[in-house]
GROMACS .gro file of C-alpha atoms in nm:
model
  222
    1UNK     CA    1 -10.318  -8.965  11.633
    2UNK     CA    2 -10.294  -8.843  11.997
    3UNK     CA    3 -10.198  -9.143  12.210
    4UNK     CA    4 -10.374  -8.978  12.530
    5UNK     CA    5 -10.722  -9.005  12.292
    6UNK     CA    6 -10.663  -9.340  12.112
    7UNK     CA    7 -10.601  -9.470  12.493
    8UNK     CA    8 -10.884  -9.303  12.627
    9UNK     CA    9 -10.610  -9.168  12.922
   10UNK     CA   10 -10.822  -8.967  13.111
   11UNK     CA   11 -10.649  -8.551  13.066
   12UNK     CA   12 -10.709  -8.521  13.445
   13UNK     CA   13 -10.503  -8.812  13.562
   14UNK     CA   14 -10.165  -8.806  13.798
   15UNK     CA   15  -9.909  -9.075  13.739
   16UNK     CA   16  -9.565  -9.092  13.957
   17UNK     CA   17  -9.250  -9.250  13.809
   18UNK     CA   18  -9.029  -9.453  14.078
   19UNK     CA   19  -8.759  -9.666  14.097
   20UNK     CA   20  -8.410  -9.666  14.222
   21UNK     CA   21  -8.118  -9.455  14.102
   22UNK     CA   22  -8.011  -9.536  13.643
   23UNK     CA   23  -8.322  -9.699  13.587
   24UNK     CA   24  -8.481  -9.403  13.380
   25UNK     CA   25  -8.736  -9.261  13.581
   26UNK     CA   26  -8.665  -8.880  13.409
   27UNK     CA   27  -8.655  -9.039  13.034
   28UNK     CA   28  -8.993  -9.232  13.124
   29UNK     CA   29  -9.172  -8.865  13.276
   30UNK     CA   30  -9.043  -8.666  12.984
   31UNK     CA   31  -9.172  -8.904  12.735
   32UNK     CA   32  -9.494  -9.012  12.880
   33UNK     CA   33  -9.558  -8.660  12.911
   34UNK     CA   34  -9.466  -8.543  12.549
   35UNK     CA   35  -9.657  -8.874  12.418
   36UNK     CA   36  -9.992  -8.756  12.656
   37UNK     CA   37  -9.989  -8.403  12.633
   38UNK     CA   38  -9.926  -8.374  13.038
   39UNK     CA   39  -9.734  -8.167  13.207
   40UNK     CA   40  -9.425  -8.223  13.426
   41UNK     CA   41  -9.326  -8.244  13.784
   42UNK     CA   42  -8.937  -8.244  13.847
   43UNK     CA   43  -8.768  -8.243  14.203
   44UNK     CA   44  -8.640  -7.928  14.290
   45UNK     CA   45  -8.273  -7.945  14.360
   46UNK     CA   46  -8.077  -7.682  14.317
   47UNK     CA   47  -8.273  -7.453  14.569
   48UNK     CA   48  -8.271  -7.726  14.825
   49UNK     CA   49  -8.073  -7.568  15.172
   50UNK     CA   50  -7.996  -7.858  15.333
   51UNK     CA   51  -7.840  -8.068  15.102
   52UNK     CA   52  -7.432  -7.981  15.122
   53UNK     CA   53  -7.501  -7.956  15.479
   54UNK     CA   54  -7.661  -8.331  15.493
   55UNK     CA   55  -7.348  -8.478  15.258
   56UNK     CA   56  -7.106  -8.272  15.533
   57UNK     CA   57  -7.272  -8.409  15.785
   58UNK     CA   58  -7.562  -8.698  15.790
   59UNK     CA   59  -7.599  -8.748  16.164
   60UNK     CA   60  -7.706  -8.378  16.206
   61UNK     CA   61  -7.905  -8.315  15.929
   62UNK     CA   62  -8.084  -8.582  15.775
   63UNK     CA   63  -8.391  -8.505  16.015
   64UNK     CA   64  -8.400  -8.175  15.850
   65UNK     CA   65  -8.361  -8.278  15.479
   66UNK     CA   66  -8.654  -8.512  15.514
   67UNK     CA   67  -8.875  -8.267  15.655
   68UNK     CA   68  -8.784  -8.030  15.376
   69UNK     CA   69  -8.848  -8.324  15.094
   70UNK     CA   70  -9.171  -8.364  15.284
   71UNK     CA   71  -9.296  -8.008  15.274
   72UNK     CA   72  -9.150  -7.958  14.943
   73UNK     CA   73  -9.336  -8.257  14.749
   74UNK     CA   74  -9.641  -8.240  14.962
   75UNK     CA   75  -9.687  -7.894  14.843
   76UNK     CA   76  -9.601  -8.030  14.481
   77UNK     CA   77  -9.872  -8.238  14.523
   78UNK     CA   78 -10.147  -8.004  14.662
   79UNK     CA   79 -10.009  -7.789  14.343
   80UNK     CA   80 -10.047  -8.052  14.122
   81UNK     CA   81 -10.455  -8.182  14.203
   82UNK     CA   82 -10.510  -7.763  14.254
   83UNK     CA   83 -10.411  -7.711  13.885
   84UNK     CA   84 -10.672  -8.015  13.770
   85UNK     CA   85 -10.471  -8.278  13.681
   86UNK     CA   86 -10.313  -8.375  13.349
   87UNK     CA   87  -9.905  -8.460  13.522
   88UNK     CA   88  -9.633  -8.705  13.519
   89UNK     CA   89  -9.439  -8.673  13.820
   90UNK     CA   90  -9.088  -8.795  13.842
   91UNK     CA   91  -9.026  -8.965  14.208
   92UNK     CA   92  -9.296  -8.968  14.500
   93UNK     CA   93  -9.353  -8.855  14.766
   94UNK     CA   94  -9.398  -9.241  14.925
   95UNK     CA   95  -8.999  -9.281  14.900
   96UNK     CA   96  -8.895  -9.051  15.128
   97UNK     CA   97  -9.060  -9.248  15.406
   98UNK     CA   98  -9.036  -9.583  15.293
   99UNK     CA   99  -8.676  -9.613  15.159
  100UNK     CA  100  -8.509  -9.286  15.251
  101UNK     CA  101  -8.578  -9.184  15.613
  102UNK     CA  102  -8.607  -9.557  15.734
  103UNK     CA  103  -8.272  -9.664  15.584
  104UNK     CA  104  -8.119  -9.320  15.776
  105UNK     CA  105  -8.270  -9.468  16.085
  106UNK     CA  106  -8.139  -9.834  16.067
  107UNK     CA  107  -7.801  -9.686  16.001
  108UNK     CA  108  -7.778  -9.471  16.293
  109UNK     CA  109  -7.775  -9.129  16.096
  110UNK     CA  110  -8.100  -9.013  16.237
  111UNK     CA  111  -8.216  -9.080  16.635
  112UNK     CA  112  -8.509  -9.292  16.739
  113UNK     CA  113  -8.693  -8.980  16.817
  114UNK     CA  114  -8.639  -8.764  16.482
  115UNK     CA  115  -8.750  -9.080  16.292
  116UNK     CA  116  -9.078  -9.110  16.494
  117UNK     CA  117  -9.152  -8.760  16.481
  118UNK     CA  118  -9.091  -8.738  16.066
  119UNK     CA  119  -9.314  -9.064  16.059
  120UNK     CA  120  -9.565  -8.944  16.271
  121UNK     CA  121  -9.560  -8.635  16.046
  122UNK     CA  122  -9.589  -8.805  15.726
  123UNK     CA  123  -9.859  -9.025  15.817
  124UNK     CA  124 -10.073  -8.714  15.973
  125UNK     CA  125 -10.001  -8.558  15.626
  126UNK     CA  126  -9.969  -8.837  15.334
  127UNK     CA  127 -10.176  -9.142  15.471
  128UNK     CA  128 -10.549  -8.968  15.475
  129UNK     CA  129 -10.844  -8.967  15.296
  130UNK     CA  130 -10.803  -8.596  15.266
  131UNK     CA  131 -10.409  -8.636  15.040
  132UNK     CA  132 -10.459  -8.626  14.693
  133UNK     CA  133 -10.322  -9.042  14.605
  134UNK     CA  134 -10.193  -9.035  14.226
  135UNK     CA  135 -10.426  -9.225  13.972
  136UNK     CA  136 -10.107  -9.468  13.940
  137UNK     CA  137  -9.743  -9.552  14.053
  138UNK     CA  138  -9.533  -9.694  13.795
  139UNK     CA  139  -9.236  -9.850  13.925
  140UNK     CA  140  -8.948  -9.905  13.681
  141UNK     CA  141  -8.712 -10.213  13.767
  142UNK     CA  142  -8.481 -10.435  13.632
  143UNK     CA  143  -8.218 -10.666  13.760
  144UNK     CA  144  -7.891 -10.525  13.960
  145UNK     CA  145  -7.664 -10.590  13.665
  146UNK     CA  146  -7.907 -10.427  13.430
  147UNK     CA  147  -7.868 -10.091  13.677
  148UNK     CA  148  -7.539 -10.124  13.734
  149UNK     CA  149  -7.497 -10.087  13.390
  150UNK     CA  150  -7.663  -9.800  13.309
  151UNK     CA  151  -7.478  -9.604  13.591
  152UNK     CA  152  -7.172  -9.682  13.435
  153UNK     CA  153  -7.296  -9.576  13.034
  154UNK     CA  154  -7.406  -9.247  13.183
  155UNK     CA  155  -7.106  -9.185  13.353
  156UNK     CA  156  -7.204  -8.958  13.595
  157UNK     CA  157  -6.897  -8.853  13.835
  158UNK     CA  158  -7.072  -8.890  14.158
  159UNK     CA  159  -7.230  -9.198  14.078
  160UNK     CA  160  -6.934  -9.353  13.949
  161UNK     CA  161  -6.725  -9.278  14.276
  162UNK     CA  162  -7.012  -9.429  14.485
  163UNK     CA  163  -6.938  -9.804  14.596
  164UNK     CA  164  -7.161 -10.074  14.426
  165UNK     CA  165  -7.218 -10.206  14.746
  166UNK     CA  166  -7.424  -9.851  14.797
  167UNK     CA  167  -7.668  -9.931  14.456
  168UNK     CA  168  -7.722 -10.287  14.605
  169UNK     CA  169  -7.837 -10.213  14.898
  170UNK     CA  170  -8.067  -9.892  14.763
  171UNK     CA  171  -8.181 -10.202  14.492
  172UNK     CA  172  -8.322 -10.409  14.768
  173UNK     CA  173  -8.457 -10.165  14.959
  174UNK     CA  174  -8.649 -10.059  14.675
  175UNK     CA  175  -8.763 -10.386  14.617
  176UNK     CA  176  -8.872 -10.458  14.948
  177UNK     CA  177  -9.077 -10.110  14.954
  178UNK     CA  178  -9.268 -10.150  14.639
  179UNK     CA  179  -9.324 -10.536  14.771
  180UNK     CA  180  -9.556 -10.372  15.043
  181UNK     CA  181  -9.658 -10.056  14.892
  182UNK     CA  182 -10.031  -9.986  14.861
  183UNK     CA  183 -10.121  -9.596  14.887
  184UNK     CA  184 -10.243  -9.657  14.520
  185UNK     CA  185 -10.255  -9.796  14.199
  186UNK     CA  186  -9.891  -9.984  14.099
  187UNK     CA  187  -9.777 -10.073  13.761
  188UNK     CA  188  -9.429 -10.253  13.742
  189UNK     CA  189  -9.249 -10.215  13.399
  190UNK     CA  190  -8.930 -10.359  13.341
  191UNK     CA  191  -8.669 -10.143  13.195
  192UNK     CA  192  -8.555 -10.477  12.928
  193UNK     CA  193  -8.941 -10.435  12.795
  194UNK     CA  194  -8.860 -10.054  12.608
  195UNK     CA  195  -8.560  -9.885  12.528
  196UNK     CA  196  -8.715  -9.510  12.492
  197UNK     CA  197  -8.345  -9.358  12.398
  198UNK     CA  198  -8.322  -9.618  12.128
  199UNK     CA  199  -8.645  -9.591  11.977
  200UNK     CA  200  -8.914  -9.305  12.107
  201UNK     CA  201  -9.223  -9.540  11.931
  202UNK     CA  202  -9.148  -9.789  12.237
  203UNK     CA  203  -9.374  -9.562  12.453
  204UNK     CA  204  -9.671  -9.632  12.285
  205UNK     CA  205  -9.709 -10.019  12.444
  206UNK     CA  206  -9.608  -9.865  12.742
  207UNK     CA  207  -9.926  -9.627  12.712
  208UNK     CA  208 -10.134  -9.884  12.617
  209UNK     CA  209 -10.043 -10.060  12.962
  210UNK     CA  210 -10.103  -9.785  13.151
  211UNK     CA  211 -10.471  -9.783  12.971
  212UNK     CA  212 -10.561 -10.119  13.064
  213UNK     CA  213 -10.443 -10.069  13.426
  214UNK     CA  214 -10.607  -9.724  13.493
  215UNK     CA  215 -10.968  -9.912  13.318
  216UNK     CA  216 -10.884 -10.183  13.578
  217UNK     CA  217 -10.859  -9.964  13.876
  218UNK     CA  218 -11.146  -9.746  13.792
  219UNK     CA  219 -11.371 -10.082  13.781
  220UNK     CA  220 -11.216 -10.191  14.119
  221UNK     CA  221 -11.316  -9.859  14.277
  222UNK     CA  222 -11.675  -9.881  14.144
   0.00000   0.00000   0.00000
């Protein structure tokens, strides 16, 4: 039976995957989407200008690889409500400004100035009436260790040569982000509750949670 029907998912709906680096936020769109019948939205990296130039240099270009992220998703967003509907969208565009940009900021790697004018920006852009909010965040987490751990099965060779102190700190800041967001809808899964790679049938309580929380938020709004 389609899970999308026997959940009553509505086809039109938007749902964004977050959540800090290993905790499967690519796994959880693919699936979701396969298990739904929705399409896909993937970050764009490989045509991205900016981004050798930003790990050569932070201080000089981290302004301009936020702005790019911002134009980039915000028109993956527009693209996304344009086409009706119907997507699971891996990252959002909330993280930039909320994790990314600010943490550039309190480091020093981005000027008082750049980080009020991308702010100012964002807000103008993001925080309206007029932007098209997904239906639902859902934010994977799960305990340091549990990350930590993953990082290290995957093995990737960039992510292994990073310090842990690095996934720590991006760990808290994600928790403190998600602590305050409130552009829309959250839904906070942790990554001990499924184990997709393991066994793809573990999506279907997943969907079913999503159900009750999109039936809850469409009550709210009435």
């Amino acid at each position: 039976m389609n899970l999308r029907n026997k959940y009553e998912i509505p086809g039109n709906s938007v749902i964004t995957i977050a959540g800090t680096v290993g905790v499967g936020k690519s796994t959880m769109t693919n699936a979701l989407a396969g298990a739904l019948g929705f399409r896909t939205s993937f970050e764009k990296v490989d045509t991205n200008p900016y981004l050798d130039k930003f790990y050569a240099d932070f201080d000089r270009w981290s302004f301009h690889l936020q702005i790019y992220f911002l134009a980039e998703r915000f028109k993956e967003q527009k693209r996304i409500f344009e086409y009706g509907g119907g997507f699971i969208q891996d990252r959002s565009i909330y993280e930039d400004t909320g994790i990314f940009a600010k943490m550039h900021h309190e480091k020093g790697t981005m000027s008082q100035v750049d980080y009020e004018t991308y702010t100012s920006l964002f807000d103008a852009m993001v925080m309206t009436p007029y932007f098209p909010h997904p239906d639902l965040l859902i934010y994977l987490e799960g305990s340091i260790e549990d990350i930590l751990s993953r990082i290290q099965e995957r093995g990737r060779p960039m992510e292994q040569q990073t310090p842990v102190s690095y996934w720590e700190e991006m760990h808290e800041r994600y928790e403190n982000w998600i602590n305050t967001f409130n552009a829309c809808p959250v839904l906070r899964l942790n990554i001990n509750d499924y184990d997709l790679m393991a066994d793809g049938a573990s999506i279907e309580p997943v969907i079913e949670k999503i159900s009750v929380f999109l039936k809850q938020s469409q009550l709210l709004k009435k």
